[in-house]
Amino acid sequence: MLTFLKHYKINLAIALVMAVAIIIIRGDYALITIILTLVAAKLTVFFFDLEFIFYAYFAEPNTTFSTSLRTLFSQKNYVGAISFIEAHGSDAKNPILRSALFQILLIVIAAYLVFSKVGPFGVTFAVTLLAQSIYLGWERRHLDWFWNVKMTLTNNVYYFYFGVISVISVFLLLSI
């Protein structure tokens, strides 16, 4: 349990802060709205780790990383799997969900959901996922977030990109 909390503590905090902010900004305090908002925000905590499961079972099942992760899951050692992902997650090549392309696609989806005024679950999930994505990219500070761009980015370009993405994310949050 301690490994779980250690690995996800900031992600859980981001989800909780985003859920509370969305509830307050929407101004809808119905019990069902609060529950849907909290559930959607909490689901985003685990979303980016699903990529490793997809990688291990479908994308590259024959790599050492994939074999080890599948073994941990078959033994139902989920805490060990979380620790393994934390320690060896960079072994998974060409992350799809951890790319700039996915972030830009996520902005488009979040903007559509925010401005079409759909229910609280979809809006919360998209906007909180965008916040989780920004944190994950900033925390890791890997330029492999731009694996689809075949060049090394300077720190200025990297900071500019995350600044723009952060401003757009705040705008979407305030537009709810």
PDB file of N, CA and C in Angstrom, residues 80-146:
ATOM      1  N   GLY A  80       4.188  -4.935  -6.845  1.00  0.00           N
ATOM      2  CA  GLY A  80       5.458  -5.177  -7.532  1.00  0.00           C
ATOM      3  C   GLY A  80       5.434  -4.637  -8.950  1.00  0.00           C
ATOM      4  N   ALA A  81       4.274  -4.751  -9.612  1.00  0.00           N
ATOM      5  CA  ALA A  81       4.141  -4.220 -10.975  1.00  0.00           C
ATOM      6  C   ALA A  81       4.277  -2.698 -10.981  1.00  0.00           C
ATOM      7  N   ILE A  82       3.670  -2.048  -9.995  1.00  0.00           N
ATOM      8  CA  ILE A  82       3.791  -0.584  -9.894  1.00  0.00           C
ATOM      9  C   ILE A  82       5.244  -0.196  -9.669  1.00  0.00           C
ATOM     10  N   SER A  83       5.929  -0.909  -8.775  1.00  0.00           N
ATOM     11  CA  SER A  83       7.340  -0.636  -8.514  1.00  0.00           C
ATOM     12  C   SER A  83       8.181  -0.881  -9.764  1.00  0.00           C
ATOM     13  N   PHE A  84       7.861  -1.957 -10.476  1.00  0.00           N
ATOM     14  CA  PHE A  84       8.597  -2.282 -11.698  1.00  0.00           C
ATOM     15  C   PHE A  84       8.395  -1.210 -12.762  1.00  0.00           C
ATOM     16  N   ILE A  85       7.161  -0.752 -12.915  1.00  0.00           N
ATOM     17  CA  ILE A  85       6.876   0.303 -13.893  1.00  0.00           C
ATOM     18  C   ILE A  85       7.615   1.583 -13.518  1.00  0.00           C
ATOM     19  N   GLU A  86       7.625   1.897 -12.238  1.00  0.00           N
ATOM     20  CA  GLU A  86       8.324   3.109 -11.790  1.00  0.00           C
ATOM     21  C   GLU A  86       9.823   3.015 -12.074  1.00  0.00           C
ATOM     22  N   ALA A  87      10.397   1.837 -11.847  1.00  0.00           N
ATOM     23  CA  ALA A  87      11.837   1.664 -12.024  1.00  0.00           C
ATOM     24  C   ALA A  87      12.243   1.481 -13.486  1.00  0.00           C
ATOM     25  N   HIS A  88      11.425   0.792 -14.261  1.00  0.00           N
ATOM     26  CA  HIS A  88      11.826   0.418 -15.623  1.00  0.00           C
ATOM     27  C   HIS A  88      10.890   0.946 -16.706  1.00  0.00           C
ATOM     28  N   GLY A  89      10.039   1.901 -16.375  1.00  0.00           N
ATOM     29  CA  GLY A  89       9.084   2.425 -17.346  1.00  0.00           C
ATOM     30  C   GLY A  89       9.732   3.045 -18.566  1.00  0.00           C
ATOM     31  N   SER A  90      10.940   3.547 -18.404  1.00  0.00           N
ATOM     32  CA  SER A  90      11.623   4.173 -19.544  1.00  0.00           C
ATOM     33  C   SER A  90      12.097   3.134 -20.562  1.00  0.00           C
ATOM     34  N   ASP A  91      12.040   1.844 -20.206  1.00  0.00           N
ATOM     35  CA  ASP A  91      12.418   0.794 -21.148  1.00  0.00           C
ATOM     36  C   ASP A  91      11.382   0.608 -22.249  1.00  0.00           C
ATOM     37  N   ALA A  92      10.170   1.022 -22.002  1.00  0.00           N
ATOM     38  CA  ALA A  92       9.112   0.939 -23.019  1.00  0.00           C
ATOM     39  C   ALA A  92       9.376   2.050 -24.041  1.00  0.00           C
ATOM     40  N   LYS A  93       9.589   1.666 -25.262  1.00  0.00           N
ATOM     41  CA  LYS A  93       9.965   2.628 -26.308  1.00  0.00           C
ATOM     42  C   LYS A  93       8.745   3.241 -26.981  1.00  0.00           C
ATOM     43  N   ASN A  94       8.912   4.455 -27.464  1.00  0.00           N
ATOM     44  CA  ASN A  94       7.879   5.192 -28.196  1.00  0.00           C
ATOM     45  C   ASN A  94       6.537   5.232 -27.475  1.00  0.00           C
ATOM     46  N   PRO A  95       6.501   5.899 -26.338  1.00  0.00           N
ATOM     47  CA  PRO A  95       5.234   5.982 -25.608  1.00  0.00           C
ATOM     48  C   PRO A  95       4.205   6.793 -26.385  1.00  0.00           C
ATOM     49  N   ILE A  96       3.027   6.247 -26.515  1.00  0.00           N
ATOM     50  CA  ILE A  96       1.972   6.928 -27.261  1.00  0.00           C
ATOM     51  C   ILE A  96       1.272   7.955 -26.378  1.00  0.00           C
ATOM     52  N   LEU A  97       0.907   7.541 -25.169  1.00  0.00           N
ATOM     53  CA  LEU A  97       0.165   8.429 -24.278  1.00  0.00           C
ATOM     54  C   LEU A  97       1.049   9.507 -23.660  1.00  0.00           C
ATOM     55  N   ARG A  98       2.346   9.329 -23.720  1.00  0.00           N
ATOM     56  CA  ARG A  98       3.277  10.304 -23.161  1.00  0.00           C
ATOM     57  C   ARG A  98       3.944  11.104 -24.272  1.00  0.00           C
ATOM     58  N   SER A  99       3.210  11.430 -25.285  1.00  0.00           N
ATOM     59  CA  SER A  99       3.778  12.171 -26.410  1.00  0.00           C
ATOM     60  C   SER A  99       3.085  13.523 -26.560  1.00  0.00           C
ATOM     61  N   ALA A 100       3.764  14.420 -27.223  1.00  0.00           N
ATOM     62  CA  ALA A 100       3.190  15.739 -27.476  1.00  0.00           C
ATOM     63  C   ALA A 100       1.954  15.611 -28.370  1.00  0.00           C
ATOM     64  N   LEU A 101       1.992  14.674 -29.285  1.00  0.00           N
ATOM     65  CA  LEU A 101       0.848  14.457 -30.170  1.00  0.00           C
ATOM     66  C   LEU A 101      -0.399  14.081 -29.370  1.00  0.00           C
ATOM     67  N   PHE A 102      -0.257  13.209 -28.376  1.00  0.00           N
ATOM     68  CA  PHE A 102      -1.403  12.836 -27.541  1.00  0.00           C
ATOM     69  C   PHE A 102      -1.894  14.040 -26.738  1.00  0.00           C
ATOM     70  N   GLN A 103      -0.975  14.864 -26.240  1.00  0.00           N
ATOM     71  CA  GLN A 103      -1.391  16.049 -25.486  1.00  0.00           C
ATOM     72  C   GLN A 103      -2.195  16.999 -26.359  1.00  0.00           C
ATOM     73  N   ILE A 104      -1.769  17.188 -27.575  1.00  0.00           N
ATOM     74  CA  ILE A 104      -2.488  18.085 -28.473  1.00  0.00           C
ATOM     75  C   ILE A 104      -3.860  17.500 -28.806  1.00  0.00           C
ATOM     76  N   LEU A 105      -3.924  16.206 -29.043  1.00  0.00           N
ATOM     77  CA  LEU A 105      -5.211  15.540 -29.270  1.00  0.00           C
ATOM     78  C   LEU A 105      -6.101  15.659 -28.037  1.00  0.00           C
ATOM     79  N   LEU A 106      -5.518  15.533 -26.877  1.00  0.00           N
ATOM     80  CA  LEU A 106      -6.265  15.657 -25.620  1.00  0.00           C
ATOM     81  C   LEU A 106      -6.812  17.068 -25.435  1.00  0.00           C
ATOM     82  N   ILE A 107      -6.061  18.067 -25.847  1.00  0.00           N
ATOM     83  CA  ILE A 107      -6.549  19.456 -25.776  1.00  0.00           C
ATOM     84  C   ILE A 107      -7.773  19.624 -26.670  1.00  0.00           C
ATOM     85  N   VAL A 108      -7.711  19.072 -27.872  1.00  0.00           N
ATOM     86  CA  VAL A 108      -8.845  19.182 -28.801  1.00  0.00           C
ATOM     87  C   VAL A 108     -10.080  18.490 -28.217  1.00  0.00           C
ATOM     88  N   ILE A 109      -9.900  17.296 -27.673  1.00  0.00           N
ATOM     89  CA  ILE A 109     -11.030  16.562 -27.081  1.00  0.00           C
ATOM     90  C   ILE A 109     -11.573  17.304 -25.870  1.00  0.00           C
ATOM     91  N   ALA A 110     -10.672  17.793 -25.003  1.00  0.00           N
ATOM     92  CA  ALA A 110     -11.115  18.520 -23.806  1.00  0.00           C
ATOM     93  C   ALA A 110     -11.859  19.792 -24.193  1.00  0.00           C
ATOM     94  N   ALA A 111     -11.356  20.517 -25.196  1.00  0.00           N
ATOM     95  CA  ALA A 111     -12.024  21.744 -25.634  1.00  0.00           C
ATOM     96  C   ALA A 111     -13.421  21.427 -26.176  1.00  0.00           C
ATOM     97  N   TYR A 112     -13.523  20.380 -26.948  1.00  0.00           N
ATOM     98  CA  TYR A 112     -14.836  19.988 -27.472  1.00  0.00           C
ATOM     99  C   TYR A 112     -15.798  19.670 -26.330  1.00  0.00           C
ATOM    100  N   LEU A 113     -15.332  18.889 -25.363  1.00  0.00           N
ATOM    101  CA  LEU A 113     -16.203  18.508 -24.250  1.00  0.00           C
ATOM    102  C   LEU A 113     -16.573  19.700 -23.373  1.00  0.00           C
ATOM    103  N   VAL A 114     -15.627  20.586 -23.141  1.00  0.00           N
ATOM    104  CA  VAL A 114     -15.897  21.757 -22.297  1.00  0.00           C
ATOM    105  C   VAL A 114     -16.903  22.680 -22.978  1.00  0.00           C
ATOM    106  N   PHE A 115     -16.697  22.957 -24.251  1.00  0.00           N
ATOM    107  CA  PHE A 115     -17.552  23.928 -24.927  1.00  0.00           C
ATOM    108  C   PHE A 115     -18.869  23.342 -25.425  1.00  0.00           C
ATOM    109  N   SER A 116     -18.984  22.021 -25.444  1.00  0.00           N
ATOM    110  CA  SER A 116     -20.275  21.434 -25.815  1.00  0.00           C
ATOM    111  C   SER A 116     -21.137  21.180 -24.583  1.00  0.00           C
ATOM    112  N   LYS A 117     -20.587  21.454 -23.422  1.00  0.00           N
ATOM    113  CA  LYS A 117     -21.321  21.368 -22.151  1.00  0.00           C
ATOM    114  C   LYS A 117     -21.945  19.988 -21.925  1.00  0.00           C
ATOM    115  N   VAL A 118     -21.144  18.944 -22.113  1.00  0.00           N
ATOM    116  CA  VAL A 118     -21.622  17.596 -21.816  1.00  0.00           C
ATOM    117  C   VAL A 118     -21.605  17.380 -20.307  1.00  0.00           C
ATOM    118  N   GLY A 119     -21.951  16.203 -19.879  1.00  0.00           N
ATOM    119  CA  GLY A 119     -22.037  15.889 -18.456  1.00  0.00           C
ATOM    120  C   GLY A 119     -20.709  16.018 -17.732  1.00  0.00           C
ATOM    121  N   PRO A 120     -20.763  15.957 -16.424  1.00  0.00           N
ATOM    122  CA  PRO A 120     -19.575  16.203 -15.616  1.00  0.00           C
ATOM    123  C   PRO A 120     -18.496  15.127 -15.752  1.00  0.00           C
ATOM    124  N   PHE A 121     -18.880  13.885 -16.050  1.00  0.00           N
ATOM    125  CA  PHE A 121     -17.894  12.814 -16.125  1.00  0.00           C
ATOM    126  C   PHE A 121     -16.891  13.048 -17.254  1.00  0.00           C
ATOM    127  N   GLY A 122     -17.382  13.269 -18.466  1.00  0.00           N
ATOM    128  CA  GLY A 122     -16.503  13.444 -19.621  1.00  0.00           C
ATOM    129  C   GLY A 122     -15.620  14.671 -19.511  1.00  0.00           C
ATOM    130  N   VAL A 123     -16.202  15.768 -19.080  1.00  0.00           N
ATOM    131  CA  VAL A 123     -15.436  17.012 -18.937  1.00  0.00           C
ATOM    132  C   VAL A 123     -14.354  16.842 -17.883  1.00  0.00           C
ATOM    133  N   THR A 124     -14.724  16.291 -16.742  1.00  0.00           N
ATOM    134  CA  THR A 124     -13.753  16.098 -15.667  1.00  0.00           C
ATOM    135  C   THR A 124     -12.643  15.153 -16.094  1.00  0.00           C
ATOM    136  N   PHE A 125     -13.013  14.069 -16.747  1.00  0.00           N
ATOM    137  CA  PHE A 125     -12.005  13.101 -17.185  1.00  0.00           C
ATOM    138  C   PHE A 125     -11.014  13.748 -18.147  1.00  0.00           C
ATOM    139  N   ALA A 126     -11.494  14.473 -19.143  1.00  0.00           N
ATOM    140  CA  ALA A 126     -10.614  15.062 -20.150  1.00  0.00           C
ATOM    141  C   ALA A 126      -9.722  16.155 -19.563  1.00  0.00           C
ATOM    142  N   VAL A 127     -10.290  17.046 -18.778  1.00  0.00           N
ATOM    143  CA  VAL A 127      -9.510  18.164 -18.236  1.00  0.00           C
ATOM    144  C   VAL A 127      -8.514  17.671 -17.181  1.00  0.00           C
ATOM    145  N   THR A 128      -8.926  16.734 -16.343  1.00  0.00           N
ATOM    146  CA  THR A 128      -8.012  16.189 -15.340  1.00  0.00           C
ATOM    147  C   THR A 128      -6.923  15.350 -15.997  1.00  0.00           C
ATOM    148  N   LEU A 129      -7.260  14.632 -17.036  1.00  0.00           N
ATOM    149  CA  LEU A 129      -6.250  13.867 -17.775  1.00  0.00           C
ATOM    150  C   LEU A 129      -5.226  14.802 -18.397  1.00  0.00           C
ATOM    151  N   LEU A 130      -5.666  15.930 -18.880  1.00  0.00           N
ATOM    152  CA  LEU A 130      -4.733  16.922 -19.418  1.00  0.00           C
ATOM    153  C   LEU A 130      -3.802  17.427 -18.316  1.00  0.00           C
ATOM    154  N   ALA A 131      -4.337  17.698 -17.147  1.00  0.00           N
ATOM    155  CA  ALA A 131      -3.497  18.141 -16.024  1.00  0.00           C
ATOM    156  C   ALA A 131      -2.510  17.044 -15.616  1.00  0.00           C
ATOM    157  N   GLN A 132      -2.961  15.801 -15.580  1.00  0.00           N
ATOM    158  CA  GLN A 132      -2.061  14.683 -15.257  1.00  0.00           C
ATOM    159  C   GLN A 132      -0.958  14.561 -16.317  1.00  0.00           C
ATOM    160  N   SER A 133      -1.324  14.760 -17.554  1.00  0.00           N
ATOM    161  CA  SER A 133      -0.366  14.685 -18.656  1.00  0.00           C
ATOM    162  C   SER A 133       0.704  15.763 -18.537  1.00  0.00           C
ATOM    163  N   ILE A 134       0.287  16.954 -18.181  1.00  0.00           N
ATOM    164  CA  ILE A 134       1.247  18.054 -18.010  1.00  0.00           C
ATOM    165  C   ILE A 134       2.194  17.747 -16.854  1.00  0.00           C
ATOM    166  N   TYR A 135       1.650  17.282 -15.757  1.00  0.00           N
ATOM    167  CA  TYR A 135       2.499  16.943 -14.612  1.00  0.00           C
ATOM    168  C   TYR A 135       3.487  15.838 -14.976  1.00  0.00           C
ATOM    169  N   LEU A 136       3.005  14.799 -15.635  1.00  0.00           N
ATOM    170  CA  LEU A 136       3.860  13.678 -15.989  1.00  0.00           C
ATOM    171  C   LEU A 136       4.998  14.122 -16.901  1.00  0.00           C
ATOM    172  N   GLY A 137       4.690  14.953 -17.866  1.00  0.00           N
ATOM    173  CA  GLY A 137       5.731  15.446 -18.765  1.00  0.00           C
ATOM    174  C   GLY A 137       6.730  16.343 -18.065  1.00  0.00           C
ATOM    175  N   TRP A 138       6.227  17.159 -17.163  1.00  0.00           N
ATOM    176  CA  TRP A 138       7.105  18.082 -16.446  1.00  0.00           C
ATOM    177  C   TRP A 138       7.959  17.332 -15.428  1.00  0.00           C
ATOM    178  N   GLU A 139       7.372  16.356 -14.766  1.00  0.00           N
ATOM    179  CA  GLU A 139       8.090  15.594 -13.759  1.00  0.00           C
ATOM    180  C   GLU A 139       9.233  14.800 -14.371  1.00  0.00           C
ATOM    181  N   ARG A 140       8.975  14.155 -15.457  1.00  0.00           N
ATOM    182  CA  ARG A 140       9.983  13.296 -16.083  1.00  0.00           C
ATOM    183  C   ARG A 140      11.038  14.111 -16.826  1.00  0.00           C
ATOM    184  N   ARG A 141      10.624  15.240 -17.348  1.00  0.00           N
ATOM    185  CA  ARG A 141      11.516  16.132 -18.097  1.00  0.00           C
ATOM    186  C   ARG A 141      12.308  15.403 -19.183  1.00  0.00           C
ATOM    187  N   HIS A 142      11.654  14.469 -19.806  1.00  0.00           N
ATOM    188  CA  HIS A 142      12.304  13.750 -20.901  1.00  0.00           C
ATOM    189  C   HIS A 142      11.881  14.382 -22.218  1.00  0.00           C
ATOM    190  N   LEU A 143      12.830  14.577 -23.066  1.00  0.00           N
ATOM    191  CA  LEU A 143      12.490  15.091 -24.379  1.00  0.00           C
ATOM    192  C   LEU A 143      11.943  13.986 -25.274  1.00  0.00           C
ATOM    193  N   ASP A 144      11.909  12.744 -24.751  1.00  0.00           N
ATOM    194  CA  ASP A 144      11.283  11.694 -25.534  1.00  0.00           C
ATOM    195  C   ASP A 144       9.763  11.835 -25.538  1.00  0.00           C
ATOM    196  N   TRP A 145       9.262  12.829 -24.817  1.00  0.00           N
ATOM    197  CA  TRP A 145       7.850  13.167 -24.960  1.00  0.00           C
ATOM    198  C   TRP A 145       7.580  13.565 -26.396  1.00  0.00           C
ATOM    199  N   PHE A 146       8.625  13.966 -27.058  1.00  0.00           N
ATOM    200  CA  PHE A 146       8.499  14.398 -28.446  1.00  0.00           C
ATOM    201  C   PHE A 146       9.088  13.337 -29.371  1.00  0.00           C
TER     202      PHE A 146
END
